[in-house]
JSON list of C-alpha atoms in Angstrom, two decimals:
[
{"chain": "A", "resi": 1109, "resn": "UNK", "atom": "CA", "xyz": [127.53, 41.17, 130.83]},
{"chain": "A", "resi": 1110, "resn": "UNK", "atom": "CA", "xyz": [124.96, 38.90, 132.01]},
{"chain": "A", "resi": 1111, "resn": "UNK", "atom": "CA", "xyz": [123.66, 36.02, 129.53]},
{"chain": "A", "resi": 1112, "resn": "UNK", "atom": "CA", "xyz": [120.83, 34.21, 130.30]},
{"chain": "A", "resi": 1113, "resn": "UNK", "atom": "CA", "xyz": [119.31, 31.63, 127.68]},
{"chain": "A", "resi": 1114, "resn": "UNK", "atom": "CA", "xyz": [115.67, 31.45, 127.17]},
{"chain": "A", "resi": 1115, "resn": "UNK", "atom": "CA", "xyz": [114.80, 27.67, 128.27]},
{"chain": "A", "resi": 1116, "resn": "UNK", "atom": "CA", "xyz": [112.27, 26.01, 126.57]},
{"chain": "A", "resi": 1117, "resn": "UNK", "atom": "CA", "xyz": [110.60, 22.14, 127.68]},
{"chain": "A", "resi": 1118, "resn": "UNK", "atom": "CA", "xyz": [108.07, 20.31, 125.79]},
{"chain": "A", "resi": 1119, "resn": "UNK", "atom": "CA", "xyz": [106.55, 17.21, 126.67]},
{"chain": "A", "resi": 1120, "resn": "UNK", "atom": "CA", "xyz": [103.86, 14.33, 125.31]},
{"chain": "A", "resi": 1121, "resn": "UNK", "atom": "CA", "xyz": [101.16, 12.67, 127.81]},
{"chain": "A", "resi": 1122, "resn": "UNK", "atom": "CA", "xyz": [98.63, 10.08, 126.75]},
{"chain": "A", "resi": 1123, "resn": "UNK", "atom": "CA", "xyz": [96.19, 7.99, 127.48]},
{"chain": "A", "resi": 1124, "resn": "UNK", "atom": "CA", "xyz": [95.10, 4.92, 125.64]},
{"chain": "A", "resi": 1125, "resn": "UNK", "atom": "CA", "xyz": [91.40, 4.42, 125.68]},
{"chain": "A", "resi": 1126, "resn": "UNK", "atom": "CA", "xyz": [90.53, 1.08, 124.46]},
{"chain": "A", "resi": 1127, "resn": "UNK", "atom": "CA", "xyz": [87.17, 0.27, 122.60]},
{"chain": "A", "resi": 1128, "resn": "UNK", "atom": "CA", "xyz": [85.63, -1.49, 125.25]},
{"chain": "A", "resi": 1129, "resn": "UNK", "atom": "CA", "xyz": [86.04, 2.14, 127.39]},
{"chain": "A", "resi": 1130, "resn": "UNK", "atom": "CA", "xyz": [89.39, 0.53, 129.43]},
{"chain": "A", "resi": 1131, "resn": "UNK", "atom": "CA", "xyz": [91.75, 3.71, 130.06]},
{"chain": "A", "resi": 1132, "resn": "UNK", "atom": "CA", "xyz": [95.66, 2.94, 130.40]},
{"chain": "A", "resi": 1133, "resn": "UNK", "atom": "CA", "xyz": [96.95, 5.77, 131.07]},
{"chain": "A", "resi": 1134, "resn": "UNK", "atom": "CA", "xyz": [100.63, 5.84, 130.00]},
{"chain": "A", "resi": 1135, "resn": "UNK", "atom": "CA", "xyz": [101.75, 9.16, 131.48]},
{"chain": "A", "resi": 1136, "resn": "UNK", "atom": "CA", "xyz": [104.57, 11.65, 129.74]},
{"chain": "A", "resi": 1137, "resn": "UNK", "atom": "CA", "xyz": [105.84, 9.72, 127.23]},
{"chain": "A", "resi": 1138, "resn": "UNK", "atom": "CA", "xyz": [109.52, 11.89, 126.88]},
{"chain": "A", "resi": 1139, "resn": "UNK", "atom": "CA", "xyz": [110.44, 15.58, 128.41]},
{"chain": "A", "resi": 1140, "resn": "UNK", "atom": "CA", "xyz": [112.86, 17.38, 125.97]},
{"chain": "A", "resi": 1141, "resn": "UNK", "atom": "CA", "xyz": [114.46, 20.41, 127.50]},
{"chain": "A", "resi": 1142, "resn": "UNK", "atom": "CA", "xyz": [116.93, 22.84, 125.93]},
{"chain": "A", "resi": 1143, "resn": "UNK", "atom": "CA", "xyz": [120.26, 23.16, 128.17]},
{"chain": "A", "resi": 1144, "resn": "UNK", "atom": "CA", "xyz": [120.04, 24.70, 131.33]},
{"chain": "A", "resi": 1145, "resn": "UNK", "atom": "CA", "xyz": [120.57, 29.00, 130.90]},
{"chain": "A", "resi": 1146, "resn": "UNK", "atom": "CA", "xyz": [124.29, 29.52, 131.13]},
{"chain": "A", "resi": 1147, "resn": "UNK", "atom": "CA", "xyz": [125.51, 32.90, 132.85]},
{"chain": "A", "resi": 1148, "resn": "UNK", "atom": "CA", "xyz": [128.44, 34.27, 130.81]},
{"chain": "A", "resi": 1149, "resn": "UNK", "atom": "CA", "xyz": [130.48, 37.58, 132.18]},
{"chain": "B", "resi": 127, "resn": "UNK", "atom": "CA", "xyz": [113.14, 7.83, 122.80]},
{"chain": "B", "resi": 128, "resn": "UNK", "atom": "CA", "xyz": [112.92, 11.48, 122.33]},
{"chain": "B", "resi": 129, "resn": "UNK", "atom": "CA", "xyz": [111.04, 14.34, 122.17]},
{"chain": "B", "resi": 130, "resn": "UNK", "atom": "CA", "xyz": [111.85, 17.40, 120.40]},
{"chain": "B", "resi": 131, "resn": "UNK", "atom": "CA", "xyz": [111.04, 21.01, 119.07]},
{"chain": "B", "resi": 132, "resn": "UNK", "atom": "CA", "xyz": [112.16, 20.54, 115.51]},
{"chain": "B", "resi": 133, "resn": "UNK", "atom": "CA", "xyz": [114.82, 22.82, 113.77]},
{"chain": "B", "resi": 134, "resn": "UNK", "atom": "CA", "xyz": [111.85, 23.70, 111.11]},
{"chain": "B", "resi": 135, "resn": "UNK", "atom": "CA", "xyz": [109.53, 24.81, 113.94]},
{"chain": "B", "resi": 136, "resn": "UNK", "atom": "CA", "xyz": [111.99, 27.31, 115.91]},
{"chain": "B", "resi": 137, "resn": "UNK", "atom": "CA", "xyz": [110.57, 29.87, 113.40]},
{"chain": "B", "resi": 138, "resn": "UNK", "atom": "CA", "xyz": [106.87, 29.44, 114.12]},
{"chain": "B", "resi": 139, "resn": "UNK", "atom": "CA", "xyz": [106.83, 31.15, 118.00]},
{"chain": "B", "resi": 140, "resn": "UNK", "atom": "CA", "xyz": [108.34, 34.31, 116.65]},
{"chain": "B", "resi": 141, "resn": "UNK", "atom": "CA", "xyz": [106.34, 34.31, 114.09]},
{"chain": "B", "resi": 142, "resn": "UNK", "atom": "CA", "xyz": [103.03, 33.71, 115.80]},
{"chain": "B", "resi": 143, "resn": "UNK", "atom": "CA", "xyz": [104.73, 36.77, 117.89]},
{"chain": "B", "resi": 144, "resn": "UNK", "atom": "CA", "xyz": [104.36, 39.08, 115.31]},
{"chain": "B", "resi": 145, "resn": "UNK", "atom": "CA", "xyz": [100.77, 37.74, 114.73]},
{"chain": "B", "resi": 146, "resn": "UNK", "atom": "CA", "xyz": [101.98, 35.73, 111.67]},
{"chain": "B", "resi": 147, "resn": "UNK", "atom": "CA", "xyz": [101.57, 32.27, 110.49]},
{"chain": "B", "resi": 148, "resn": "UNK", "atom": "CA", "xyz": [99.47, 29.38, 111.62]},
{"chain": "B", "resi": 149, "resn": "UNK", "atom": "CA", "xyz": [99.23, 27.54, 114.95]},
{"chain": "B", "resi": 150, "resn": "UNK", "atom": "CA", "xyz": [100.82, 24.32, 115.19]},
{"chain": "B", "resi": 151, "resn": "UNK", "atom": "CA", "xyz": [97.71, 22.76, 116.92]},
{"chain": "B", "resi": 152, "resn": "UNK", "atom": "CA", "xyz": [96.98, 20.02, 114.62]},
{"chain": "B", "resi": 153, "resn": "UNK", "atom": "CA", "xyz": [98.01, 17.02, 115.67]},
{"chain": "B", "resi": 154, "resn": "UNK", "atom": "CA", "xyz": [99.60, 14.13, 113.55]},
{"chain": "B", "resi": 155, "resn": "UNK", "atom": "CA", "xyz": [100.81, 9.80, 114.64]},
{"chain": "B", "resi": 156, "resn": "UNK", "atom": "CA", "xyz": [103.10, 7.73, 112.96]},
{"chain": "B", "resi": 157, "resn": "UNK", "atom": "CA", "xyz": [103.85, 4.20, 112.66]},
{"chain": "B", "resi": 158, "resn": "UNK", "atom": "CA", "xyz": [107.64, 3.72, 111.69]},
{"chain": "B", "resi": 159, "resn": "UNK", "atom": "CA", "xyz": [110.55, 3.20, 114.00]},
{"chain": "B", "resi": 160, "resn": "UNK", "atom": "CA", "xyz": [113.08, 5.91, 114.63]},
{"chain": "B", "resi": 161, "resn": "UNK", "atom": "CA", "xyz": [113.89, 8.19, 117.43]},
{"chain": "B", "resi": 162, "resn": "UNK", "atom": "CA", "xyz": [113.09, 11.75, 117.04]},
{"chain": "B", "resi": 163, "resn": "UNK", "atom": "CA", "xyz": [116.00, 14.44, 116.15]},
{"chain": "B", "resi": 164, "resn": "UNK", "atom": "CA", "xyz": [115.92, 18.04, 115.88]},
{"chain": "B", "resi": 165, "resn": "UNK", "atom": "CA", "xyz": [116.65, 17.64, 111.85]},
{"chain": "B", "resi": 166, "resn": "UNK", "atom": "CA", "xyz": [113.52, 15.78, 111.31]},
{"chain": "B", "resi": 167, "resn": "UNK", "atom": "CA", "xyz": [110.93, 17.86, 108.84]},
{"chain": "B", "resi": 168, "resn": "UNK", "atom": "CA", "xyz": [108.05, 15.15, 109.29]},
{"chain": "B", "resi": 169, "resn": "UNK", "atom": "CA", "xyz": [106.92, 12.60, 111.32]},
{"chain": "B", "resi": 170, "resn": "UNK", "atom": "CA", "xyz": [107.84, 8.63, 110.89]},
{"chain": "B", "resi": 171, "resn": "UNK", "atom": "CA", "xyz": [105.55, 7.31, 108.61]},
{"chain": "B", "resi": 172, "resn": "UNK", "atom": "CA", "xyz": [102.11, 9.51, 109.46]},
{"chain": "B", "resi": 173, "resn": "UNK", "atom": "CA", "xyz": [99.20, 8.48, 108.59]},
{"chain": "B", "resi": 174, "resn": "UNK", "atom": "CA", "xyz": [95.70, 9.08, 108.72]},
{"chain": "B", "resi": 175, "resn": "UNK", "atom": "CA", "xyz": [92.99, 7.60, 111.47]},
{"chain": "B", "resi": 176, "resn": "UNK", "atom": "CA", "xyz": [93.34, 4.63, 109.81]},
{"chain": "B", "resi": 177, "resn": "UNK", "atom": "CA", "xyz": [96.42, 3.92, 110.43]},
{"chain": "B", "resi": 178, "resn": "UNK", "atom": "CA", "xyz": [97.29, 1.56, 106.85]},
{"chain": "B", "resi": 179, "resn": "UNK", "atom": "CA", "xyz": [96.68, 4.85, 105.03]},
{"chain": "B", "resi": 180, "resn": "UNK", "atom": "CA", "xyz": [99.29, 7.46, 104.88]},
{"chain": "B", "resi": 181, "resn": "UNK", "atom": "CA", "xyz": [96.99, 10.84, 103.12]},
{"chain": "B", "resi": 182, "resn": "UNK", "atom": "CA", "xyz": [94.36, 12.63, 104.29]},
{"chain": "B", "resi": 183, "resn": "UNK", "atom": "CA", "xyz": [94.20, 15.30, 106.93]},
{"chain": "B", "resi": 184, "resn": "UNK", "atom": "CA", "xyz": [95.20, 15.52, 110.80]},
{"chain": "B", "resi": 185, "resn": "UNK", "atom": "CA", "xyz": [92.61, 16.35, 113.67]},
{"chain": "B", "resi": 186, "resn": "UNK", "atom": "CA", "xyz": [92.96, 20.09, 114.87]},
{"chain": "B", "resi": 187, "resn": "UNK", "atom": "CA", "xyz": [93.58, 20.11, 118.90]},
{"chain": "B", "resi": 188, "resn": "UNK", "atom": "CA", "xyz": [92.41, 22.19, 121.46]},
{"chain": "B", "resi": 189, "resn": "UNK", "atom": "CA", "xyz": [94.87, 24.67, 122.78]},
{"chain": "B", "resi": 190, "resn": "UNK", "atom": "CA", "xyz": [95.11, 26.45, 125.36]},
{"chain": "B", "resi": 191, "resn": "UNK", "atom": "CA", "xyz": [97.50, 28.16, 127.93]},
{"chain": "B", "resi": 192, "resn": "UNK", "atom": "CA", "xyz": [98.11, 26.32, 131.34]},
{"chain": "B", "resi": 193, "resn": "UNK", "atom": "CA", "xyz": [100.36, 26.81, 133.90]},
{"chain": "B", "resi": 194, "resn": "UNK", "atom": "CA", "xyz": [103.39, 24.89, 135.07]},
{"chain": "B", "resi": 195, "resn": "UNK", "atom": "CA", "xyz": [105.37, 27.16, 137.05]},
{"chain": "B", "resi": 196, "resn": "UNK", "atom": "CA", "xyz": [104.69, 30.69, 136.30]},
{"chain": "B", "resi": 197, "resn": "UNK", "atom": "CA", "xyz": [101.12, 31.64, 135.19]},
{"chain": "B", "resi": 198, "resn": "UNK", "atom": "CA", "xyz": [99.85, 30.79, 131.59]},
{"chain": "B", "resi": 199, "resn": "UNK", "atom": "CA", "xyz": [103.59, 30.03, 130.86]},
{"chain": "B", "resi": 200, "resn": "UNK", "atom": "CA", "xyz": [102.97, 26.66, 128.60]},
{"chain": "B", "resi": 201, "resn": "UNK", "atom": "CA", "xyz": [101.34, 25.90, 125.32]},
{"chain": "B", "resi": 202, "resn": "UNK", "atom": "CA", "xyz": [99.09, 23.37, 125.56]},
{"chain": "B", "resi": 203, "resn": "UNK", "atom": "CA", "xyz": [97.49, 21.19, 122.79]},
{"chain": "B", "resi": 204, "resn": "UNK", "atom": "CA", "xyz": [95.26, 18.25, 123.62]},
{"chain": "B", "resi": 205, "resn": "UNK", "atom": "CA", "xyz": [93.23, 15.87, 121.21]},
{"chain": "B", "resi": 206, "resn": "UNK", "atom": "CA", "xyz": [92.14, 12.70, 121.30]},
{"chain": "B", "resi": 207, "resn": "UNK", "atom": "CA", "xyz": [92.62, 10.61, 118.15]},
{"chain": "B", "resi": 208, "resn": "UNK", "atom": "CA", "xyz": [90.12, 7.04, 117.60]},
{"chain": "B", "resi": 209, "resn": "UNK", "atom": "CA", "xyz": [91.77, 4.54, 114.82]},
{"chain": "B", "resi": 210, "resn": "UNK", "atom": "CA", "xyz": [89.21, 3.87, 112.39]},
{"chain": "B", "resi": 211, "resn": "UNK", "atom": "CA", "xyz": [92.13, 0.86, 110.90]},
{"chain": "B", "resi": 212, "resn": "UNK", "atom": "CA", "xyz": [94.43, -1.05, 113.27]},
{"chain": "B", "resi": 213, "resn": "UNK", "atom": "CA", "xyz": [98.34, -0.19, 114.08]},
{"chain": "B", "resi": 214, "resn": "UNK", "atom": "CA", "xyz": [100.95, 0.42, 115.95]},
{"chain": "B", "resi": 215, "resn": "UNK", "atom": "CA", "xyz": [101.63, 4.34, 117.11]},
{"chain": "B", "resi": 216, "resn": "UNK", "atom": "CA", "xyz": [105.25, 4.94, 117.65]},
{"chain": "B", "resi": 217, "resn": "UNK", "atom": "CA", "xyz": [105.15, 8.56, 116.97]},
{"chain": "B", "resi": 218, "resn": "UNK", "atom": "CA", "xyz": [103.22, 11.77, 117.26]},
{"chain": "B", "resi": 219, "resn": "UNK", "atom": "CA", "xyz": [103.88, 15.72, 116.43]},
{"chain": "B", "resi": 220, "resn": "UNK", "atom": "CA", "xyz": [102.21, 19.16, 116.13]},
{"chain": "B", "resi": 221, "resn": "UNK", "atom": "CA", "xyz": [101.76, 20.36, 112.72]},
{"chain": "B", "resi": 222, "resn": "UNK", "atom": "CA", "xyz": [100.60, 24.03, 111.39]},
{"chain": "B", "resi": 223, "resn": "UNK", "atom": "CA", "xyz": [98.07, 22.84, 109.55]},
{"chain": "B", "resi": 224, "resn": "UNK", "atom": "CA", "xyz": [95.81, 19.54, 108.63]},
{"chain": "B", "resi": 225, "resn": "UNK", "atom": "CA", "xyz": [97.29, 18.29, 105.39]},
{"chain": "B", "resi": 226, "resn": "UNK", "atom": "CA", "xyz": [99.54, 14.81, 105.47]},
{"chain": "B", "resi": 227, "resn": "UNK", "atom": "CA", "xyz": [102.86, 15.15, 104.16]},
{"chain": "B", "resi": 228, "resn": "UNK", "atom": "CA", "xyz": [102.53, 18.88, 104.25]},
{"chain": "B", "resi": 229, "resn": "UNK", "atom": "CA", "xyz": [103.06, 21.79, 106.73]},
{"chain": "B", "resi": 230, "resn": "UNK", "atom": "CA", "xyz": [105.48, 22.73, 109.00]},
{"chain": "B", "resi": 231, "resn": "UNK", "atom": "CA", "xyz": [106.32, 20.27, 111.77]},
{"chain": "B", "resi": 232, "resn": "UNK", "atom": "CA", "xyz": [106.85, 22.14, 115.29]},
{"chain": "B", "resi": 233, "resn": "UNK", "atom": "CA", "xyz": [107.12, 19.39, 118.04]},
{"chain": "B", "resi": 234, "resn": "UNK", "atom": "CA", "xyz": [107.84, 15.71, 117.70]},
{"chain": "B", "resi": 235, "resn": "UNK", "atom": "CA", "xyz": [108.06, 12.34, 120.10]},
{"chain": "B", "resi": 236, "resn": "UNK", "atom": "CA", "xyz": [108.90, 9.02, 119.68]},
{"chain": "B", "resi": 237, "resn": "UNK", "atom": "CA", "xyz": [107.34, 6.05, 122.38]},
{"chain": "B", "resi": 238, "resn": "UNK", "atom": "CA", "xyz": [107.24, 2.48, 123.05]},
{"chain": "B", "resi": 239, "resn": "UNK", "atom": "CA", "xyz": [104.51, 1.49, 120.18]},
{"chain": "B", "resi": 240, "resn": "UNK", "atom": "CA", "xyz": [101.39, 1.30, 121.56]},
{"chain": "B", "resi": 241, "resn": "UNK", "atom": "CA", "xyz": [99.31, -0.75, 119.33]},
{"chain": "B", "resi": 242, "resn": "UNK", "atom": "CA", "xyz": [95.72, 0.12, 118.72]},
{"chain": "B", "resi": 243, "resn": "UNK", "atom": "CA", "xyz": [92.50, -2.00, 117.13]},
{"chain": "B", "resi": 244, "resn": "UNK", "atom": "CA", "xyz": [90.15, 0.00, 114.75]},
{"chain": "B", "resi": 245, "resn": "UNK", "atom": "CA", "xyz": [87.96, 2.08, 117.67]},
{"chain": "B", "resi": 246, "resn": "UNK", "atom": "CA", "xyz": [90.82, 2.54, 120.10]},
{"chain": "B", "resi": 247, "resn": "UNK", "atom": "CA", "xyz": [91.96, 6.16, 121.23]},
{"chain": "B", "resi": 248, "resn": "UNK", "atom": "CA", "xyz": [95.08, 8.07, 122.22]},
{"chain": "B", "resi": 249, "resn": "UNK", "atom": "CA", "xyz": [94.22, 11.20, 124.40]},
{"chain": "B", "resi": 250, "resn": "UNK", "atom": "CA", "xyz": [97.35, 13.54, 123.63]},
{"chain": "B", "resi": 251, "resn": "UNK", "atom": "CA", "xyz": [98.57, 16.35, 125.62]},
{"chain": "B", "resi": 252, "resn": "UNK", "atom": "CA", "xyz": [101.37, 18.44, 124.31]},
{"chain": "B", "resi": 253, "resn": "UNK", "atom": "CA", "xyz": [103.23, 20.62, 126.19]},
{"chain": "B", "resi": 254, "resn": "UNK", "atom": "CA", "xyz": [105.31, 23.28, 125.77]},
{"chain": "B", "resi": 255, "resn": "UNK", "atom": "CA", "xyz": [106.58, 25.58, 128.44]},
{"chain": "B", "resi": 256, "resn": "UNK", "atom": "CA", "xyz": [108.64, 28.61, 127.83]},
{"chain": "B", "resi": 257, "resn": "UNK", "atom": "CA", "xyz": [110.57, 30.05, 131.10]}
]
């Protein structure tokens, strides 16, 4: 029997926009990602 | 530095699946230190635009589906949040509803602080993509 695990990511992005209008854009702040789908027989 | 889908939030795709519960599109920052783990119910030290107060209510997002392989096959949330009190951000999350210190916490990341001055923004984008 095949197993396959659903495999879920998630990630944050963000920009920083300062008062004055400047924009630093500090890009994906951490990518979380369950384990890789095993196969299983 | 982490991000995770919390243990407490596992429950809230299925649900939403069964066209239950609440969509966890309301975004919430945080000011302590601490590196994000699957146990964690809340998010470190939240706190309101102002970021010396720790009540009040969180900005709804704007969701959406977007696509990062397959079509339509991630969640997105974006918001942009403007401090109305000074601080350092170290952490943000998606919540199931607006009120501080309550609801159910589904995603959560930790970051190099970025301090902000009263009038300063963070444009969020959450991501989740289910394959």
């Amino acid at each position: 029997m095949q197993v396959v695990e659903q495999v879920v990511e998630a990630w944050i992005e963000a920009k920083v926009i300062r008062a004055d209008g400047t924009v630093e854009d500090v890009g994906v702040l951490d990518h979380y990602k369950r384990p890789e789908a095993e196969e299983e027989s | 530095m982490a991000t995770v889908i919390v243990n407490v939030g596992q429950a809230i795709p299925p649900n939403r699946m069964l066209g239950s519960g609440t969509e966890p599109k309301n975004i919430g920052w945080g000011t302590a230190a601490g590196t994000a783990a699957v146990a964690n119910t809340t998010l470190f030290t939240e706190t309101a635009l102002d970021l010396s107060t720790t009540s009040g209510t969180r900005p709804a997002g704007t969701s959406s589906r977007v696509t990062t392989t397959l079509t339509n096959d991630t969640y997105q949330v974006t918001g942009t949040l403007t401090a109305s009190g000074a601080g350092t951000v170290t952490n943000a999350g998606l919540f199931d509803g607006t009120t501080i210190g309550s609801d159910i916490l589904y995603l959560k990341g930790d970051f190099t602080g970025i301090g902000l001055a009263s009038g300063d923004s963070i444009a969020f984008t959450f991501k989740v993509k289910f394959s």
